[in-house]
Amino acid sequence: MKIVVTGASGYLGGRLCHALLRQGHSVRALVRPTSDLSFLPPHTDADLEIVYGDVTDYSSLLSAFSACHVVFHAAAMVEPWLPDPSKFFSVNIGGLENVLRAVRETKTVEKVVYTSSFFALGPTDGYVADENQVHPEKFFCTEYEKSKAAADKIALRAALEGFPIIVVYPGVLYGPGKVTAGNIVARLIIERFNGRLPGYIGSGFDKYSFSHIDDVVEGHIAAMNKGRLGERYLLTGENASFKHVFDIAAIITATSRPKFNIPLWLIEAYGWVSVLFSRIVGTLPLISPPTVNVLRHQWAYSCEKAKVELDYNPRSLKEGLEEVLPWLKNLGLIKY
């Protein structure tokens, strides 16, 4: 099939392009003119076509989707904080609206697989949620979360109207590939092993659903092949805290565990300083106050539906970290 991937130069989009090509599909990768293409397959691959555009530019989507059968909409603005929060809404909401509109105008497109986020479902303080959860919208930890929750409503409304869409919800992505905001586990491990994060983050009662990037990629492709139109699928994994991540990393690398916990109020103070510094130098901070808002809640989910309907088979956190740690070491980003 001829398949379009939006956000093809991103952490998830790039891995998805590689996997689709391995399975014999013809891939059209939608990227911006300023995108880093180093993680995409070689341009010499006859089944890969690079097209330039932007999900905020409707006309570029019309030409990108032409003669294609499936659209993977993986483009998103993924950051806990931006100096201009309007970008979350123009990309994550406006971009989805443009994709849906362009697909309606493209007669060849049979299916859209939309990459949402666990944040779109909201926190799960004290329980494990499934696809029936809808964000309660009582509060939002980040502007990113708010934009993805709003986009989720648009996607679900389109599904109810009969639009051929399948929505997938990855957990906290980690694994080899780009070290970006979408690969927060790798970034925190780098900070931990370089001594810039000497303790555990908070009290250790946080909980996230950790998803290996390659499991999520396979889940996307399974959604295309087996998923029911109009359905939602959580592509999550093991529910654990970042304390557990650091403990497993210490065991795998035969290094010592952190000896103390860094209270969230101190991390938040550091976040405010980081935001001030970022406004001066123009780089985005690793830790910001919205990040700490996220850490104050739990985000645990069940992927049983995807296991049953898509044969989704996520690896354990230990298995995933046994791959990630040597990868980071080989890149020279950590030492142990």
Coordinates of C-alpha atoms in Angstrom, one line a residue:
M1 CA 0.0 0.0 0.0
K2 CA 0.9 3.6 -0.4
I3 CA 1.1 5.1 3.1
V4 CA 1.7 8.6 4.3
V5 CA 3.4 9.3 7.7
T6 CA 3.0 12.8 9.1
G7 CA 5.7 13.8 11.6
A8 CA 8.0 11.3 9.8
S9 CA 11.2 13.0 11.1
G10 CA 10.1 12.6 14.7
Y11 CA 11.0 9.9 17.2
L12 CA 8.0 7.7 16.5
G13 CA 7.4 8.7 12.9
G14 CA 10.9 7.8 11.8
R15 CA 10.8 4.3 13.4
L16 CA 7.4 3.8 11.8
C17 CA 8.7 4.6 8.3
H18 CA 11.5 2.1 8.8
A19 CA 9.1 -0.6 9.9
L20 CA 6.6 0.0 7.1
L21 CA 9.3 -0.2 4.4
R22 CA 10.6 -3.5 5.9
Q23 CA 7.1 -4.8 5.5
G24 CA 7.1 -3.9 1.8
H25 CA 4.9 -0.8 1.8
S26 CA 5.5 2.3 -0.2
V27 CA 6.0 5.3 2.2
R28 CA 5.5 9.0 1.7
A29 CA 7.2 10.8 4.5
L30 CA 5.8 14.2 5.3
V31 CA 8.4 16.5 6.8
R32 CA 9.0 20.2 7.2
P33 CA 11.8 21.9 5.2
T34 CA 13.7 22.5 8.5
S35 CA 13.3 18.9 9.8
D36 CA 16.3 16.7 10.7
L37 CA 16.1 13.7 8.3
S38 CA 19.1 11.8 9.6
F39 CA 16.9 9.2 11.4
L40 CA 14.8 8.4 8.3
P41 CA 15.7 5.6 5.9
P42 CA 18.2 6.5 3.1
H43 CA 16.8 8.7 0.3
T44 CA 18.0 6.0 -2.1
D45 CA 15.3 3.7 -1.0
A46 CA 13.0 3.5 -4.0
D47 CA 9.9 2.9 -1.8
L48 CA 10.5 6.1 0.3
E49 CA 9.3 9.4 -1.0
I50 CA 10.1 12.6 1.0
V51 CA 7.5 15.3 0.6
Y52 CA 7.8 18.7 2.3
G53 CA 4.8 20.3 4.0
D54 CA 3.3 21.0 7.4
V55 CA 0.2 19.8 9.1
T56 CA -0.7 23.4 9.8
D57 CA -0.6 24.0 6.0
Y58 CA -3.8 22.4 4.5
S59 CA -2.8 22.7 0.9
S60 CA 0.5 20.8 1.5
L61 CA -1.6 17.9 3.0
L62 CA -3.8 17.7 -0.1
S63 CA -0.8 17.0 -2.3
A64 CA 0.9 14.7 0.3
F65 CA -2.2 12.5 0.6
S66 CA -2.8 12.3 -3.1
A67 CA -3.1 8.6 -4.4
C68 CA -2.4 7.2 -0.9
H69 CA -4.4 4.5 0.9
V70 CA -3.5 5.0 4.6
V71 CA -2.5 8.0 6.6
F72 CA -0.5 7.7 9.9
H73 CA -1.0 11.0 11.6
A74 CA 1.9 11.0 14.1
A75 CA 2.9 14.7 13.8
A76 CA 2.6 16.6 17.1
M77 CA 4.1 19.3 19.2
V78 CA 5.5 17.2 22.1
E79 CA 6.9 19.3 24.9
P80 CA 5.9 19.9 28.5
W81 CA 6.5 23.6 28.1
L82 CA 6.9 26.1 25.4
P83 CA 7.4 29.9 25.6
D84 CA 4.5 30.2 23.1
P85 CA 1.8 27.7 24.1
S86 CA -0.3 28.6 21.1
K87 CA 1.9 26.2 19.1
F88 CA 0.4 23.2 20.9
F89 CA -3.0 24.2 19.7
S90 CA -2.1 25.1 16.1
V91 CA -0.2 21.8 15.6
N92 CA -2.0 19.3 17.8
I93 CA -5.6 20.5 17.2
G94 CA -5.4 22.5 14.0
G95 CA -3.1 19.9 12.5
L96 CA -5.6 17.1 13.2
E97 CA -8.5 19.2 11.8
N98 CA -6.4 19.8 8.6
V99 CA -5.6 16.1 8.3
L100 CA -9.3 15.1 8.6
R101 CA -10.3 17.7 6.1
A102 CA -7.7 16.7 3.6
V103 CA -8.6 13.0 3.9
R104 CA -12.2 13.8 3.2
E105 CA -11.0 15.5 -0.1
T106 CA -8.8 12.6 -1.0
K107 CA -10.8 9.7 -2.4
T108 CA -8.1 7.1 -2.2
V109 CA -7.5 7.2 1.6
E110 CA -9.2 4.3 3.2
K111 CA -8.0 4.7 6.8
V112 CA -6.4 7.1 9.2
V113 CA -4.4 5.9 12.2
Y114 CA -4.1 8.8 14.6
T115 CA -1.4 8.9 17.3
S116 CA -3.0 10.5 20.4
S117 CA -1.4 10.3 23.8
F118 CA -2.1 8.8 27.3
F119 CA -2.3 12.4 28.4
A120 CA -5.5 12.8 26.3
L121 CA -7.3 10.4 28.7
G122 CA -6.3 12.2 31.8
P123 CA -4.6 11.1 35.1
T124 CA -5.4 7.8 36.9
D125 CA -4.7 8.6 40.5
G126 CA -5.1 5.3 42.4
Y127 CA -6.5 3.1 39.6
V128 CA -5.6 1.7 36.2
A129 CA -7.7 3.1 33.3
D130 CA -8.7 1.6 29.9
E131 CA -10.0 3.0 26.6
N132 CA -13.4 3.9 28.2
Q133 CA -11.8 6.8 30.1
V134 CA -12.5 10.3 28.8
H135 CA -10.5 13.2 30.1
P136 CA -12.5 14.7 33.0
E137 CA -11.1 18.2 32.2
K138 CA -11.1 19.3 35.8
F139 CA -7.5 20.4 35.5
F140 CA -4.6 20.1 33.0
C141 CA -1.0 19.6 34.1
T142 CA 0.4 21.0 30.8
E143 CA -0.8 22.8 27.7
Y144 CA 0.3 19.8 25.7
E145 CA -2.2 17.6 27.7
K146 CA -4.9 20.2 27.2
S147 CA -4.3 20.3 23.4
K148 CA -4.3 16.5 23.1
A149 CA -7.5 16.1 25.1
A150 CA -9.2 18.6 22.8
A151 CA -7.8 16.8 19.7
D152 CA -9.1 13.5 21.1
K153 CA -12.6 14.9 21.2
I154 CA -12.3 15.9 17.5
A155 CA -11.1 12.4 16.6
L156 CA -13.8 10.7 18.5
R157 CA -16.5 12.9 17.0
A158 CA -15.2 12.1 13.6
A159 CA -15.3 8.4 14.4
L160 CA -19.0 8.7 15.5
E161 CA -19.7 10.4 12.2
G162 CA -18.3 7.4 10.3
F163 CA -14.9 8.8 9.5
P164 CA -12.5 5.9 8.9
I165 CA -10.2 6.7 11.9
I166 CA -8.5 4.5 14.5
V167 CA -7.0 6.3 17.5
V168 CA -4.0 4.8 19.4
Y169 CA -2.6 6.0 22.7
P170 CA 1.0 5.3 23.4
G171 CA 2.4 5.5 26.9
V172 CA 5.7 7.0 28.0
L173 CA 7.9 6.2 24.9
Y174 CA 11.4 5.0 25.4
G175 CA 14.0 3.1 23.4
P176 CA 16.7 3.6 20.8
G177 CA 16.4 6.4 18.3
K178 CA 16.2 10.2 18.7
V179 CA 16.9 11.6 22.1
T180 CA 14.1 14.1 22.0
A181 CA 11.3 15.3 24.4
G182 CA 9.4 12.3 23.1
N183 CA 12.1 10.0 24.6
I184 CA 12.1 11.4 28.1
V185 CA 13.3 8.2 29.7
A186 CA 16.6 8.3 27.7
R187 CA 17.0 12.0 28.6
L188 CA 16.5 11.3 32.4
I189 CA 18.9 8.3 32.3
I190 CA 21.5 10.6 30.7
E191 CA 21.0 13.1 33.5
R192 CA 21.2 10.4 36.1
F193 CA 24.4 8.8 34.9
N194 CA 26.1 12.1 34.3
G195 CA 25.5 13.2 37.9
R196 CA 23.1 16.0 37.1
L197 CA 20.1 14.0 38.6
P198 CA 21.7 12.5 41.8
G199 CA 18.5 11.3 43.5
Y200 CA 15.1 9.9 42.8
I201 CA 12.4 12.2 41.4
G202 CA 9.9 12.9 44.2
S203 CA 8.7 10.3 46.7
G204 CA 8.4 7.4 44.2
F205 CA 4.6 7.2 44.2
D206 CA 4.4 8.4 40.6
K207 CA 3.3 5.8 38.1
Y208 CA 3.5 5.8 34.3
S209 CA 2.8 3.2 31.6
F210 CA 6.2 2.7 29.8
S211 CA 6.0 1.8 26.1
H212 CA 9.0 0.6 24.1
I213 CA 9.2 2.5 20.8
D214 CA 9.3 -0.6 18.7
D215 CA 6.3 -2.2 20.4
V216 CA 4.4 1.0 19.8
V217 CA 5.4 1.0 16.1
E218 CA 4.2 -2.6 15.8
G219 CA 1.0 -1.6 17.5
H220 CA 0.4 1.2 15.0
I221 CA 0.9 -1.2 12.1
A222 CA -1.4 -3.8 13.8
A223 CA -4.0 -1.1 14.2
M224 CA -3.8 -0.5 10.4
N225 CA -4.1 -4.2 9.6
K226 CA -6.5 -5.4 12.3
G227 CA -8.0 -2.5 14.1
R228 CA -11.7 -1.7 13.9
L229 CA -12.6 1.6 12.5
G230 CA -13.8 4.1 15.1
E231 CA -12.0 2.2 17.9
R232 CA -9.5 3.4 20.5
Y233 CA -6.4 1.3 21.5
L234 CA -4.0 1.9 24.4
L235 CA -0.5 1.0 23.3
T236 CA 0.9 1.1 26.7
G237 CA 3.2 -1.2 28.8
E238 CA 4.4 -1.8 32.3
N239 CA 3.0 0.5 34.9
A240 CA 5.9 1.7 37.1
S241 CA 7.5 4.7 38.8
F242 CA 10.7 6.5 37.7
K243 CA 12.2 5.2 41.0
H244 CA 11.7 1.7 39.5
V245 CA 13.3 2.8 36.3
F246 CA 16.4 4.0 38.1
D247 CA 16.5 0.9 40.3
I248 CA 16.4 -1.4 37.3
A249 CA 19.1 0.7 35.5
A250 CA 21.3 0.4 38.6
I251 CA 20.9 -3.4 38.6
I252 CA 21.6 -3.8 34.8
T253 CA 24.7 -1.6 35.0
A254 CA 25.9 -2.9 38.3
T255 CA 26.1 0.7 39.6
S256 CA 24.7 2.1 42.9
R257 CA 21.1 3.3 43.3
P258 CA 20.3 6.9 44.2
K259 CA 20.6 7.3 47.9
F260 CA 18.0 10.0 48.5
N261 CA 14.8 11.5 47.1
I262 CA 14.6 15.0 45.6
P263 CA 11.3 16.6 46.8
L264 CA 9.0 17.9 44.1
W265 CA 9.0 21.4 45.6
L266 CA 12.8 21.6 45.0
I267 CA 12.4 20.2 41.4
E268 CA 9.7 22.8 40.8
A269 CA 12.0 25.6 42.0
Y270 CA 14.7 24.3 39.6
G271 CA 12.0 24.2 36.9
W272 CA 11.2 27.9 37.3
V273 CA 15.0 28.7 37.1
S274 CA 15.2 26.5 34.0
V275 CA 12.3 28.3 32.3
L276 CA 13.9 31.7 33.1
F277 CA 17.2 30.5 31.7
S278 CA 15.5 29.1 28.6
R279 CA 13.8 32.4 27.9
I280 CA 17.2 34.0 27.9
V281 CA 19.2 31.5 25.8
G282 CA 16.3 30.2 23.6
T283 CA 16.7 26.5 24.4
L284 CA 13.9 24.4 25.9
P285 CA 14.3 23.1 29.5
L286 CA 14.4 19.5 30.5
I287 CA 12.5 20.3 33.7
S288 CA 9.7 22.9 33.9
P289 CA 6.9 23.6 36.4
P290 CA 4.4 21.8 34.1
T291 CA 6.6 18.7 34.3
V292 CA 6.3 18.8 38.1
N293 CA 2.6 19.0 37.8
V294 CA 2.6 15.8 35.8
L295 CA 4.9 14.1 38.4
R296 CA 2.2 14.9 41.1
H297 CA -0.2 12.5 39.4
Q298 CA -0.4 8.9 38.3
W299 CA -0.8 7.8 34.7
A300 CA -1.4 4.0 34.7
Y301 CA -3.3 2.2 31.9
S302 CA -4.3 -1.2 30.7
C303 CA -3.5 -2.4 27.1
E304 CA -5.6 -5.6 27.3
K305 CA -7.8 -4.5 24.5
A306 CA -4.8 -4.0 22.2
K307 CA -3.4 -7.4 23.3
V308 CA -6.7 -9.2 22.4
E309 CA -7.6 -7.3 19.2
L310 CA -4.2 -6.3 17.8
D311 CA -2.0 -9.1 19.2
Y312 CA 0.0 -6.2 20.9
N313 CA 2.8 -7.7 22.9
P314 CA 4.7 -5.1 25.0
R315 CA 8.0 -6.1 26.5
S316 CA 8.8 -5.6 30.2
L317 CA 10.6 -2.5 31.4
K318 CA 13.6 -4.6 32.3
E319 CA 13.8 -6.0 28.8
G320 CA 13.6 -2.6 27.3
L321 CA 16.2 -1.0 29.5
E322 CA 18.6 -3.9 28.8
E323 CA 18.6 -2.5 25.2
V324 CA 18.5 1.2 26.0
L325 CA 21.4 1.4 28.4
P326 CA 24.0 -0.2 26.2
W327 CA 22.7 1.9 23.3
L328 CA 23.2 5.1 25.3
K329 CA 26.7 3.9 26.4
N330 CA 27.7 3.1 22.8
L331 CA 26.7 6.6 21.8
G332 CA 29.0 8.0 24.5
L333 CA 26.0 9.6 26.3
I334 CA 26.5 7.7 29.5
K335 CA 29.3 5.8 31.2
Y336 CA 29.1 2.8 33.6

